[in-house]
Structures are given as C-alpha cells and as structure tokens.
Tab-separated table of N, CA, C and O in Angstrom:
chain	number	residue	atom	x	y	z
A	233	TYR	N	60.119	76.788	71.748
A	233	TYR	CA	58.773	77.205	72.095
A	233	TYR	C	58.035	76.059	72.781
A	233	TYR	O	58.144	74.921	72.366
A	234	PRO	N	57.229	76.371	73.796
A	234	PRO	CA	56.545	75.305	74.508
A	234	PRO	C	55.355	74.745	73.746
A	234	PRO	O	54.839	73.713	74.098
A	235	PHE	N	54.906	75.418	72.695
A	235	PHE	CA	53.732	74.956	71.977
A	235	PHE	C	54.099	74.619	70.546
A	235	PHE	O	54.873	75.320	69.910
A	236	PHE	N	53.536	73.527	70.046
A	236	PHE	CA	53.719	73.104	68.670
A	236	PHE	C	52.483	73.545	67.900
A	236	PHE	O	51.374	73.243	68.280
A	237	PHE	N	52.685	74.292	66.835
A	237	PHE	CA	51.575	74.797	66.060
A	237	PHE	C	51.264	73.819	64.940
A	237	PHE	O	52.106	73.533	64.110
A	238	SER	N	50.059	73.317	64.929
A	238	SER	CA	49.683	72.264	63.999
A	238	SER	C	48.440	72.666	63.220
A	238	SER	O	47.575	73.356	63.732
A	239	TRP	N	48.349	72.209	61.998
A	239	TRP	CA	47.146	72.435	61.208
A	239	TRP	C	46.064	71.437	61.573
A	239	TRP	O	44.924	71.558	61.152
A	240	GLU	N	46.418	70.434	62.332
A	240	GLU	CA	45.448	69.419	62.715
A	240	GLU	C	44.628	69.903	63.898
A	240	GLU	O	45.094	70.658	64.733
A	241	THR	N	43.379	69.453	63.949
A	241	THR	CA	42.552	69.734	65.115
A	241	THR	C	42.140	68.403	65.707
A	241	THR	O	42.262	67.359	65.093
A	242	GLY	N	41.652	68.445	66.900
A	242	GLY	CA	41.206	67.215	67.535
A	242	GLY	C	40.895	67.462	68.988
A	242	GLY	O	41.042	68.567	69.490
A	243	GLY	N	40.452	66.428	69.672
A	243	GLY	CA	40.100	66.545	71.081
A	243	GLY	C	41.330	66.762	71.934
A	243	GLY	O	42.409	66.291	71.638
A	244	MET	N	41.140	67.511	73.003
A	244	MET	CA	42.254	67.762	73.913
A	244	MET	C	42.319	66.611	74.904
A	244	MET	O	41.417	66.386	75.683
A	245	SER	N	43.396	65.899	74.843
A	245	SER	CA	43.597	64.779	75.745
A	245	SER	C	44.777	65.099	76.652
A	245	SER	O	45.508	66.059	76.429
A	246	LYS	N	44.968	64.286	77.669
A	246	LYS	CA	46.136	64.463	78.526
A	246	LYS	C	47.409	64.334	77.704
A	246	LYS	O	48.381	65.031	77.927
A	247	GLN	N	47.378	63.441	76.708
A	247	GLN	CA	48.542	63.268	75.850
A	247	GLN	C	48.804	64.539	75.046
A	247	GLN	O	49.955	64.953	74.892
A	248	ALA	N	47.753	65.191	74.551
A	248	ALA	CA	47.929	66.433	73.791
A	248	ALA	C	48.521	67.519	74.670
A	248	ALA	O	49.404	68.266	74.240
A	249	ILE	N	48.060	67.603	75.900
A	249	ILE	CA	48.598	68.608	76.813
A	249	ILE	C	50.060	68.316	77.111
A	249	ILE	O	50.904	69.203	77.058
A	250	ARG	N	50.378	67.051	77.393
A	250	ARG	CA	51.761	66.684	77.696
A	250	ARG	C	52.680	66.904	76.512
A	250	ARG	O	53.823	67.316	76.657
A	251	SER	N	52.201	66.612	75.301
A	251	SER	CA	53.047	66.749	74.125
A	251	SER	C	53.135	68.196	73.649
A	251	SER	O	53.970	68.522	72.823
A	252	GLY	N	52.269	69.064	74.178
A	252	GLY	CA	52.318	70.472	73.796
A	252	GLY	C	51.673	70.775	72.461
A	252	GLY	O	51.953	71.801	71.870
A	253	ASN	N	50.810	69.917	71.972
A	253	ASN	CA	50.152	70.130	70.689
A	253	ASN	C	48.932	71.026	70.843
A	253	ASN	O	47.837	70.690	70.406
A	254	LEU	N	49.111	72.162	71.472
A	254	LEU	CA	48.030	73.106	71.684
A	254	LEU	C	48.418	74.458	71.100
A	254	LEU	O	49.589	74.807	71.032
A	255	LEU	N	47.407	75.214	70.706
A	255	LEU	CA	47.615	76.518	70.101
A	255	LEU	C	47.502	77.628	71.134
A	255	LEU	O	46.919	77.445	72.199
A	256	ILE	N	48.004	78.786	70.763
A	256	ILE	CA	47.768	80.013	71.499
A	256	ILE	C	46.758	80.806	70.683
A	256	ILE	O	46.924	80.978	69.474
A	257	ALA	N	45.696	81.283	71.336
A	257	ALA	CA	44.705	82.138	70.680
A	257	ALA	C	44.887	83.550	71.217
A	257	ALA	O	45.444	83.753	72.291
A	258	VAL	N	44.406	84.533	70.454
A	258	VAL	CA	44.511	85.923	70.909
A	258	VAL	C	43.252	86.700	70.531
A	258	VAL	O	42.719	86.534	69.434
A	259	ILE	N	42.776	87.487	71.482
A	259	ILE	CA	41.730	88.475	71.248
A	259	ILE	C	42.405	89.805	71.559
A	259	ILE	O	42.765	90.063	72.713
A	260	GLY	N	42.617	90.617	70.526
A	260	GLY	CA	43.394	91.815	70.788
A	260	GLY	C	43.198	92.915	69.785
A	260	GLY	O	42.559	92.751	68.743
A	261	GLU	N	43.797	94.038	70.133
A	261	GLU	CA	43.803	95.187	69.244
A	261	GLU	C	44.644	94.845	68.015
A	261	GLU	O	45.434	93.886	68.045
A	262	PRO	N	44.496	95.597	66.921
A	262	PRO	CA	45.206	95.254	65.684
A	262	PRO	C	46.713	95.088	65.842
A	262	PRO	O	47.287	94.132	65.296
A	263	ASP	N	47.379	95.981	66.571
A	263	ASP	CA	48.832	95.876	66.718
A	263	ASP	C	49.246	94.604	67.455
A	263	ASP	O	50.241	93.968	67.109
A	264	THR	N	48.486	94.231	68.470
A	264	THR	CA	48.799	93.015	69.229
A	264	THR	C	48.637	91.781	68.361
A	264	THR	O	49.520	90.917	68.318
A	265	VAL	N	47.510	91.689	67.663
A	265	VAL	CA	47.259	90.517	66.821
A	265	VAL	C	48.280	90.448	65.686
A	265	VAL	O	48.820	89.375	65.398
A	266	THR	N	48.583	91.581	65.089
A	266	THR	CA	49.582	91.598	64.016
A	266	THR	C	50.922	91.077	64.519
A	266	THR	O	51.571	90.256	63.864
A	267	GLY	N	51.338	91.544	65.686
A	267	GLY	CA	52.598	91.069	66.262
A	267	GLY	C	52.591	89.577	66.509
A	267	GLY	O	53.577	88.879	66.238
A	268	MET	N	51.487	89.074	67.021
A	268	MET	CA	51.387	87.630	67.291
A	268	MET	C	51.412	86.837	65.991
A	268	MET	O	52.044	85.780	65.910
A	269	LEU	N	50.731	87.342	64.974
A	269	LEU	CA	50.738	86.647	63.680
A	269	LEU	C	52.128	86.659	63.061
A	269	LEU	O	52.578	85.653	62.505
A	270	LEU	N	52.821	87.781	63.164
A	270	LEU	CA	54.192	87.850	62.646
A	270	LEU	C	55.128	86.917	63.401
A	270	LEU	O	56.116	86.433	62.845
A	271	ALA	N	54.797	86.637	64.662
A	271	ALA	CA	55.603	85.707	65.462
A	271	ALA	C	55.276	84.247	65.137
A	271	ALA	O	55.935	83.343	65.642
A	272	GLY	N	54.259	84.031	64.309
A	272	GLY	CA	53.957	82.675	63.856
A	272	GLY	C	52.855	81.959	64.597
A	272	GLY	O	52.695	80.750	64.436
A	273	MET	N	52.052	82.648	65.389
A	273	MET	CA	51.037	81.935	66.172
A	273	MET	C	49.708	81.763	65.438
A	273	MET	O	48.819	81.113	65.942
A	274	GLY	N	49.569	82.293	64.260
A	274	GLY	CA	48.305	82.194	63.527
A	274	GLY	C	48.012	80.784	63.058
A	274	GLY	O	48.922	80.009	62.739
A	275	ASN	N	46.735	80.442	63.026
A	275	ASN	CA	46.319	79.109	62.610
A	275	ASN	C	44.942	79.174	61.980
A	275	ASN	O	44.066	79.879	62.472
A	276	LEU	N	44.751	78.443	60.893
A	276	LEU	CA	43.436	78.214	60.299
A	276	LEU	C	43.249	76.716	60.218
A	276	LEU	O	44.120	76.001	59.728
A	277	ASP	N	42.091	76.233	60.705
A	277	ASP	CA	41.844	74.801	60.603
A	277	ASP	C	41.173	74.487	59.265
A	277	ASP	O	41.011	75.376	58.413
A	278	ALA	N	40.794	73.259	59.065
A	278	ALA	CA	40.224	72.822	57.793
A	278	ALA	C	38.920	73.549	57.460
A	278	ALA	O	38.574	73.713	56.296
A	279	GLN	N	38.201	74.015	58.494
A	279	GLN	CA	36.945	74.755	58.287
A	279	GLN	C	37.185	76.268	58.216
A	279	GLN	O	36.243	77.043	58.265
A	280	ARG	N	38.462	76.678	58.144
A	280	ARG	CA	38.865	78.080	58.052
A	280	ARG	C	38.555	78.872	59.318
A	280	ARG	O	38.368	80.082	59.290
A	281	ASN	N	38.517	78.190	60.469
A	281	ASN	CA	38.366	78.854	61.752
A	281	ASN	C	39.741	79.285	62.224
A	281	ASN	O	40.666	78.481	62.254
A	282	SER	N	39.864	80.553	62.607
A	282	SER	CA	41.155	81.063	63.057
A	282	SER	C	41.259	81.008	64.573
A	282	SER	O	40.272	80.770	65.269
A	283	ASN	N	42.443	81.262	65.068
A	283	ASN	CA	42.683	81.293	66.508
A	283	ASN	C	42.940	82.725	66.973
A	283	ASN	O	43.652	82.950	67.939
A	284	PHE	N	42.351	83.699	66.301
A	284	PHE	CA	42.532	85.091	66.686
A	284	PHE	C	41.321	85.924	66.306
A	284	PHE	O	40.570	85.579	65.393
A	285	LEU	N	41.141	87.013	67.048
A	285	LEU	CA	40.117	88.008	66.738
A	285	LEU	C	40.758	89.374	66.864
A	285	LEU	O	41.331	89.704	67.905
A	286	VAL	N	40.656	90.170	65.803
A	286	VAL	CA	41.117	91.550	65.830
A	286	VAL	C	39.951	92.407	66.314
A	286	VAL	O	38.877	92.395	65.718
A	287	VAL	N	40.162	93.133	67.397
A	287	VAL	CA	39.123	93.983	67.976
A	287	VAL	C	39.425	95.437	67.624
A	287	VAL	O	40.463	95.970	68.017
A	288	GLU	N	38.526	96.027	66.877
A	288	GLU	CA	38.615	97.447	66.521
A	288	GLU	C	37.730	98.240	67.485
A	288	GLU	O	36.983	97.657	68.281
A	289	GLN	N	37.770	99.567	67.403
A	289	GLN	CA	36.952	100.401	68.276
A	289	GLN	C	35.459	100.118	68.128
A	289	GLN	O	34.705	100.231	69.083
A	290	ASN	N	35.040	99.746	66.928
A	290	ASN	CA	33.614	99.537	66.674
A	290	ASN	C	33.192	98.065	66.747
A	290	ASN	O	32.072	97.732	66.373
A	291	THR	N	34.064	97.192	67.240
A	291	THR	CA	33.705	95.774	67.364
A	291	THR	C	32.671	95.621	68.475
A	291	THR	O	32.922	96.031	69.611
A	292	PRO	N	31.508	95.045	68.162
A	292	PRO	CA	30.474	94.879	69.191
A	292	PRO	C	30.921	93.924	70.302
A	292	PRO	O	31.661	92.966	70.054
A	293	ARG	N	30.474	94.190	71.504
A	293	ARG	CA	30.810	93.357	72.666
A	293	ARG	C	30.401	91.902	72.429
A	293	ARG	O	31.131	90.981	72.813
A	294	ASP	N	29.255	91.676	71.799
A	294	ASP	CA	28.803	90.296	71.596
A	294	ASP	C	29.740	89.513	70.683
A	294	ASP	O	29.881	88.295	70.824
A	295	VAL	N	30.432	90.185	69.764
A	295	VAL	CA	31.418	89.517	68.906
A	295	VAL	C	32.611	89.079	69.754
A	295	VAL	O	33.142	87.976	69.587
A	296	ILE	N	33.025	89.934	70.680
A	296	ILE	CA	34.138	89.600	71.575
A	296	ILE	C	33.734	88.446	72.493
A	296	ILE	O	34.503	87.496	72.696
A	297	GLU	N	32.523	88.505	73.037
A	297	GLU	CA	32.034	87.435	73.908
A	297	GLU	C	31.964	86.108	73.159
A	297	GLU	O	32.368	85.067	73.677
A	298	GLU	N	31.480	86.153	71.922
A	298	GLU	CA	31.370	84.924	71.120
A	298	GLU	C	32.751	84.333	70.855
A	298	GLU	O	32.937	83.118	70.940
A	299	ALA	N	33.730	85.181	70.546
A	299	ALA	CA	35.085	84.692	70.317
A	299	ALA	C	35.658	84.083	71.595
A	299	ALA	O	36.312	83.030	71.545
A	300	PHE	N	35.411	84.717	72.738
A	300	PHE	CA	35.879	84.171	74.018
A	300	PHE	C	35.292	82.770	74.234
A	300	PHE	O	36.021	81.833	74.562
A	301	HIS	N	33.992	82.630	74.039
A	301	HIS	CA	33.361	81.315	74.202
A	301	HIS	C	33.903	80.301	73.200
A	301	HIS	O	34.177	79.152	73.554
A	302	ARG	N	34.058	80.728	71.953
A	302	ARG	CA	34.551	79.824	70.911
A	302	ARG	C	35.959	79.337	71.247
A	302	ARG	O	36.240	78.141	71.175
A	303	PHE	N	36.840	80.251	71.642
A	303	PHE	CA	38.219	79.870	71.941
A	303	PHE	C	38.321	79.033	73.207
A	303	PHE	O	39.131	78.106	73.276
A	304	THR	N	37.531	79.331	74.225
A	304	THR	CA	37.624	78.569	75.477
A	304	THR	C	36.961	77.204	75.367
A	304	THR	O	37.209	76.346	76.210
A	305	ARG	N	36.151	76.993	74.350
A	305	ARG	CA	35.533	75.675	74.135
A	305	ARG	C	36.331	74.800	73.172
A	305	ARG	O	36.071	73.598	73.085
A	306	ARG	N	37.263	75.395	72.460
A	306	ARG	CA	38.054	74.604	71.504
A	306	ARG	C	39.013	73.694	72.242
A	306	ARG	O	39.611	74.069	73.249
A	307	ASN	N	39.157	72.488	71.719
A	307	ASN	CA	40.018	71.488	72.343
A	307	ASN	C	41.488	71.622	71.968
A	307	ASN	O	42.317	70.919	72.530
A	308	ASP	N	41.794	72.492	71.022
A	308	ASP	CA	43.173	72.604	70.557
A	308	ASP	C	43.857	73.894	71.005
A	308	ASP	O	44.932	74.219	70.542
A	309	ILE	N	43.240	74.635	71.929
A	309	ILE	CA	43.821	75.881	72.421
A	309	ILE	C	44.251	75.704	73.869
A	309	ILE	O	43.474	75.290	74.721
A	310	GLY	N	45.511	76.032	74.142
A	310	GLY	CA	46.052	75.900	75.494
A	310	GLY	C	46.136	77.212	76.246
A	310	GLY	O	46.070	77.240	77.464
A	311	ILE	N	46.294	78.311	75.510
A	311	ILE	CA	46.399	79.639	76.116
A	311	ILE	C	45.579	80.612	75.278
A	311	ILE	O	45.633	80.581	74.046
A	312	LEU	N	44.845	81.483	75.956
A	312	LEU	CA	44.132	82.566	75.295
A	312	LEU	C	44.689	83.877	75.827
A	312	LEU	O	44.585	84.168	77.020
A	313	LEU	N	45.329	84.642	74.948
A	313	LEU	CA	45.835	85.966	75.293
A	313	LEU	C	44.755	86.988	74.969
A	313	LEU	O	44.121	86.903	73.916
A	314	ILE	N	44.555	87.950	75.859
A	314	ILE	CA	43.573	89.000	75.617
A	314	ILE	C	44.121	90.306	76.171
A	314	ILE	O	44.631	90.343	77.292
A	315	ASN	N	44.037	91.362	75.356
A	315	ASN	CA	44.444	92.671	75.857
A	315	ASN	C	43.555	93.037	77.029
A	315	ASN	O	42.334	92.852	76.983
A	316	GLN	N	44.150	93.562	78.096
A	316	GLN	CA	43.404	93.804	79.325
A	316	GLN	C	42.255	94.799	79.120
A	316	GLN	O	41.170	94.598	79.671
A	317	HIS	N	42.454	95.826	78.324
A	317	HIS	CA	41.361	96.783	78.119
A	317	HIS	C	40.201	96.151	77.345
A	317	HIS	O	39.061	96.572	77.503
A	318	ILE	N	40.470	95.113	76.572
A	318	ILE	CA	39.398	94.368	75.901
A	318	ILE	C	38.761	93.398	76.892
A	318	ILE	O	37.540	93.227	76.918
A	319	ALA	N	39.585	92.790	77.745
A	319	ALA	CA	39.060	91.912	78.790
A	319	ALA	C	38.091	92.665	79.692
A	319	ALA	O	37.100	92.093	80.161
A	320	ASP	N	38.355	93.957	79.926
A	320	ASP	CA	37.454	94.756	80.756
A	320	ASP	C	36.048	94.815	80.171
A	320	ASP	O	35.072	94.937	80.907
A	321	LEU	N	35.936	94.725	78.850
A	321	LEU	CA	34.618	94.764	78.193
A	321	LEU	C	33.800	93.510	78.482
A	321	LEU	O	32.574	93.536	78.416
A	322	ILE	N	34.496	92.404	78.771
A	322	ILE	CA	33.801	91.134	79.049
A	322	ILE	C	34.224	90.597	80.420
A	322	ILE	O	34.280	89.392	80.630
A	323	ARG	N	34.534	91.491	81.334
A	323	ARG	CA	35.057	91.120	82.655
A	323	ARG	C	34.222	90.054	83.364
A	323	ARG	O	34.779	89.115	83.942
A	324	PRO	N	32.875	90.123	83.350
A	324	PRO	CA	32.103	89.067	84.037
A	324	PRO	C	32.402	87.664	83.493
A	324	PRO	O	32.450	86.704	84.259
A	325	LEU	N	32.623	87.539	82.187
A	325	LEU	CA	32.957	86.225	81.615
A	325	LEU	C	34.301	85.734	82.144
A	325	LEU	O	34.456	84.553	82.467
A	326	LEU	N	35.270	86.630	82.218
A	326	LEU	CA	36.588	86.245	82.717
A	326	LEU	C	36.536	85.887	84.195
A	326	LEU	O	37.180	84.930	84.625
A	327	ASP	N	35.790	86.659	84.963
A	327	ASP	CA	35.688	86.388	86.401
A	327	ASP	C	34.990	85.062	86.680
A	327	ASP	O	35.306	84.392	87.666
A	328	ASP	N	34.054	84.666	85.814
A	328	ASP	CA	33.330	83.406	86.001
A	328	ASP	C	34.057	82.203	85.415
A	328	ASP	O	33.709	81.063	85.711
A	329	TYR	N	35.046	82.426	84.572
A	329	TYR	CA	35.774	81.343	83.917
A	329	TYR	C	36.614	80.601	84.959
A	329	TYR	O	37.399	81.205	85.681
A	330	ASP	N	36.439	79.276	85.041
A	330	ASP	CA	37.122	78.526	86.101
A	330	ASP	C	37.910	77.315	85.594
A	330	ASP	O	38.245	76.432	86.362
A	331	GLN	N	38.220	77.291	84.319
A	331	GLN	CA	38.982	76.180	83.759
A	331	GLN	C	40.477	76.497	83.786
A	331	GLN	O	40.869	77.655	83.749
A	332	ASN	N	41.288	75.449	83.834
A	332	ASN	CA	42.735	75.633	83.774
A	332	ASN	C	43.239	75.741	82.344
A	332	ASN	O	44.233	76.407	82.071
A	333	VAL	N	42.578	75.028	81.428
A	333	VAL	CA	42.963	75.011	80.025
A	333	VAL	C	41.720	75.273	79.192
A	333	VAL	O	40.720	74.600	79.385
A	334	PRO	N	41.756	76.254	78.299
A	334	PRO	CA	42.887	77.131	78.087
A	334	PRO	C	43.048	78.136	79.223
A	334	PRO	O	42.087	78.588	79.815
A	335	THR	N	44.280	78.468	79.480
A	335	THR	CA	44.616	79.482	80.469
A	335	THR	C	44.419	80.848	79.837
A	335	THR	O	44.840	81.077	78.708
A	336	ILE	N	43.757	81.742	80.564
A	336	ILE	CA	43.515	83.093	80.067
A	336	ILE	C	44.591	84.016	80.629
A	336	ILE	O	44.745	84.117	81.847
A	337	LEU	N	45.318	84.675	79.753
A	337	LEU	CA	46.345	85.613	80.181
A	337	LEU	C	46.005	87.006	79.656
A	337	LEU	O	45.838	87.193	78.449
A	338	GLU	N	45.895	87.947	80.567
A	338	GLU	CA	45.638	89.332	80.192
A	338	GLU	C	46.981	90.022	79.963
A	338	GLU	O	47.890	89.904	80.774
A	339	ILE	N	47.060	90.726	78.848
A	339	ILE	CA	48.310	91.392	78.483
A	339	ILE	C	48.029	92.872	78.231
A	339	ILE	O	46.901	93.258	77.920
A	340	PRO	N	49.051	93.716	78.373
A	340	PRO	CA	48.832	95.144	78.117
A	340	PRO	C	48.591	95.402	76.642
A	340	PRO	O	48.958	94.590	75.785
A	341	GLY	N	47.959	96.526	76.370
A	341	GLY	CA	47.786	96.964	74.999
A	341	GLY	C	48.907	97.910	74.611
A	341	GLY	O	49.751	98.273	75.433
A	342	VAL	N	48.915	98.312	73.367
A	342	VAL	CA	49.947	99.216	72.883
A	342	VAL	C	49.901	100.543	73.654
A	342	VAL	O	50.925	101.085	74.030
A	343	HIS	N	48.698	101.042	73.903
A	343	HIS	CA	48.542	102.332	74.571
A	343	HIS	C	47.893	102.215	75.943
A	343	HIS	O	47.523	103.219	76.538
A	344	THR	N	47.732	100.991	76.430
A	344	THR	CA	47.088	100.799	77.734
A	344	THR	C	47.984	99.949	78.615
A	344	THR	O	48.351	98.835	78.248
A	345	PRO	N	48.339	100.448	79.789
A	345	PRO	CA	49.211	99.683	80.687
A	345	PRO	C	48.465	98.525	81.332
A	345	PRO	O	47.239	98.497	81.382
A	346	TYR	N	49.228	97.589	81.835
A	346	TYR	CA	48.688	96.428	82.543
A	346	TYR	C	48.375	96.833	83.980
A	346	TYR	O	49.160	97.509	84.632
A	347	ASP	N	47.213	96.408	84.480
A	347	ASP	CA	46.798	96.681	85.857
A	347	ASP	C	46.536	95.348	86.543
A	347	ASP	O	45.527	94.703	86.293
A	348	SER	N	47.451	94.928	87.391
A	348	SER	CA	47.336	93.605	88.029
A	348	SER	C	46.096	93.485	88.903
A	348	SER	O	45.605	92.377	89.119
A	349	SER	N	45.547	94.588	89.378
A	349	SER	CA	44.358	94.504	90.234
A	349	SER	C	43.118	94.057	89.467
A	349	SER	O	42.137	93.627	90.068
A	350	LYS	N	43.143	94.128	88.138
A	350	LYS	CA	42.009	93.701	87.320
A	350	LYS	C	42.136	92.268	86.824
A	350	LYS	O	41.158	91.674	86.393
A	351	ASP	N	43.327	91.710	86.859
A	351	ASP	CA	43.616	90.417	86.247
A	351	ASP	C	42.856	89.286	86.942
A	351	ASP	O	43.021	89.052	88.137
A	352	ALA	N	42.028	88.570	86.186
A	352	ALA	CA	41.186	87.501	86.731
A	352	ALA	C	42.018	86.374	87.342
A	352	ALA	O	41.650	85.823	88.391
A	353	ILE	N	43.125	86.012	86.720
A	353	ILE	CA	43.961	84.927	87.248
A	353	ILE	C	44.595	85.346	88.567
A	353	ILE	O	44.629	84.573	89.525
A	354	LEU	N	45.107	86.563	88.627
A	354	LEU	CA	45.720	87.020	89.874
A	354	LEU	C	44.689	87.147	90.991
A	354	LEU	O	44.978	86.834	92.150
A	355	LYS	N	43.469	87.585	90.650
A	355	LYS	CA	42.414	87.660	91.665
A	355	LYS	C	42.080	86.262	92.184
A	355	LYS	O	41.897	86.059	93.380
A	356	ARG	N	42.010	85.287	91.275
A	356	ARG	CA	41.716	83.908	91.676
A	356	ARG	C	42.841	83.348	92.548
A	356	ARG	O	42.587	82.715	93.577
A	357	ALA	N	44.078	83.606	92.167
A	357	ALA	CA	45.220	83.133	92.956
A	357	ALA	C	45.209	83.767	94.345
A	357	ALA	O	45.482	83.089	95.345
A	358	HIS	N	44.868	85.043	94.416
A	358	HIS	CA	44.798	85.723	95.707
A	358	HIS	C	43.720	85.097	96.591
A	358	HIS	O	43.931	84.878	97.782
A	359	ARG	N	42.559	84.805	95.992
A	359	ARG	CA	41.484	84.136	96.754
A	359	ARG	C	41.931	82.792	97.272
A	359	ARG	O	41.660	82.418	98.422
A	360	LEU	N	42.634	82.021	96.429
A	360	LEU	CA	43.098	80.700	96.839
A	360	LEU	C	44.121	80.786	97.958
A	360	LEU	O	44.065	80.028	98.923
A	361	THR	N	45.064	81.702	97.812
A	361	THR	CA	46.088	81.810	98.856
A	361	THR	C	45.514	82.413	100.122
A	361	THR	O	45.926	82.037	101.230
A	362	SER	N	44.559	83.308	100.003
A	362	SER	CA	43.929	83.884	101.196
A	362	SER	C	43.140	82.838	101.955
A	362	SER	O	43.210	82.762	103.176
A	363	SER	N	42.396	81.995	101.231
A	363	SER	CA	41.610	80.957	101.909
A	363	SER	C	42.515	79.887	102.497
A	363	SER	O	42.206	79.309	103.536
A	364	ALA	N	43.667	79.645	101.895
A	364	ALA	CA	44.610	78.649	102.444
A	364	ALA	C	45.219	79.161	103.739
A	364	ALA	O	45.451	78.379	104.666
A	365	HIS	N	45.459	80.454	103.828
A	365	HIS	CA	46.031	81.025	105.057
A	365	HIS	C	45.013	81.089	106.178
A	365	HIS	O	45.379	81.101	107.345
A	366	GLU	N	43.718	81.133	105.833
A	366	GLU	CA	42.674	81.205	106.858
A	366	GLU	C	42.398	79.861	107.497
A	366	GLU	O	41.770	79.792	108.538
A	367	ARG	N	42.851	78.788	106.889
A	367	ARG	CA	42.564	77.448	107.416
A	367	ARG	C	43.382	77.124	108.615
A	367	ARG	O	44.332	77.400	109.042
C-alpha cells in the first residue's frame, strides 16, 4: 500500500509526503465507508477525530461541507475520497479547491455510476491541457 496508516498526527512536511505517512479520508454513503473501514483505512487520533464521514439521506449539506473543510485542512490526510453524488451536493467547494494535497478523488456510489464530466480533477486537468495547447 502506498500509504502508512498511523495513530500519530502532526504537520504535513515534505518528508511526511515522501515517506507516505498520510491517511486516506472518505466522505461517503454507508456502504462505501463500511468497505473502506473493512479495508483498514479508518483512523481515530488522540482527540477522537476520525478520517471518515458517513452520509445518510438526511445528512445536512452543512455537515458535509464542514467535513470537507476539516479533512482538506488536516495535515495528515493525503487523499480524500468522496462519492460523486455526494460531491454534487458541495460541487462549488470542489470546483474552488486548488490544492494538490490532499488530492480529492470522486468515486462512484453503490447505486450511482461515475460521470467523468462532473469530476473536478478531470475538469481542472482539461483546463490545464487546453490552455497549454493554446500557447
């Protein structure tokens, strides 16, 4: 596995990125989060902060937005996985996000297919390659 899961937290340094001491976080539907936890990606730090949010049908948008901000500001997260249909609920945040780490990856849901035309990373890559070809 490219990532080492650690109970320790700390600032994200170039050394931490190189050594792979970063976590994967997930914002997802129950089946997605359960699968990720069964695969061993779950983490609780000393303050009992987790690296996942289970989104149910009645989860308020502001809870999802807060989790997105919390995970993207943490120094120990290298990748944030989010089900694409949940990402659609906070699409403006994803479209405005411009950091490389943590990398945001949109994934399909159990009952929702992946649509590459909505993916913020692919849209950004298309903009970059389009502007490079125009030069």
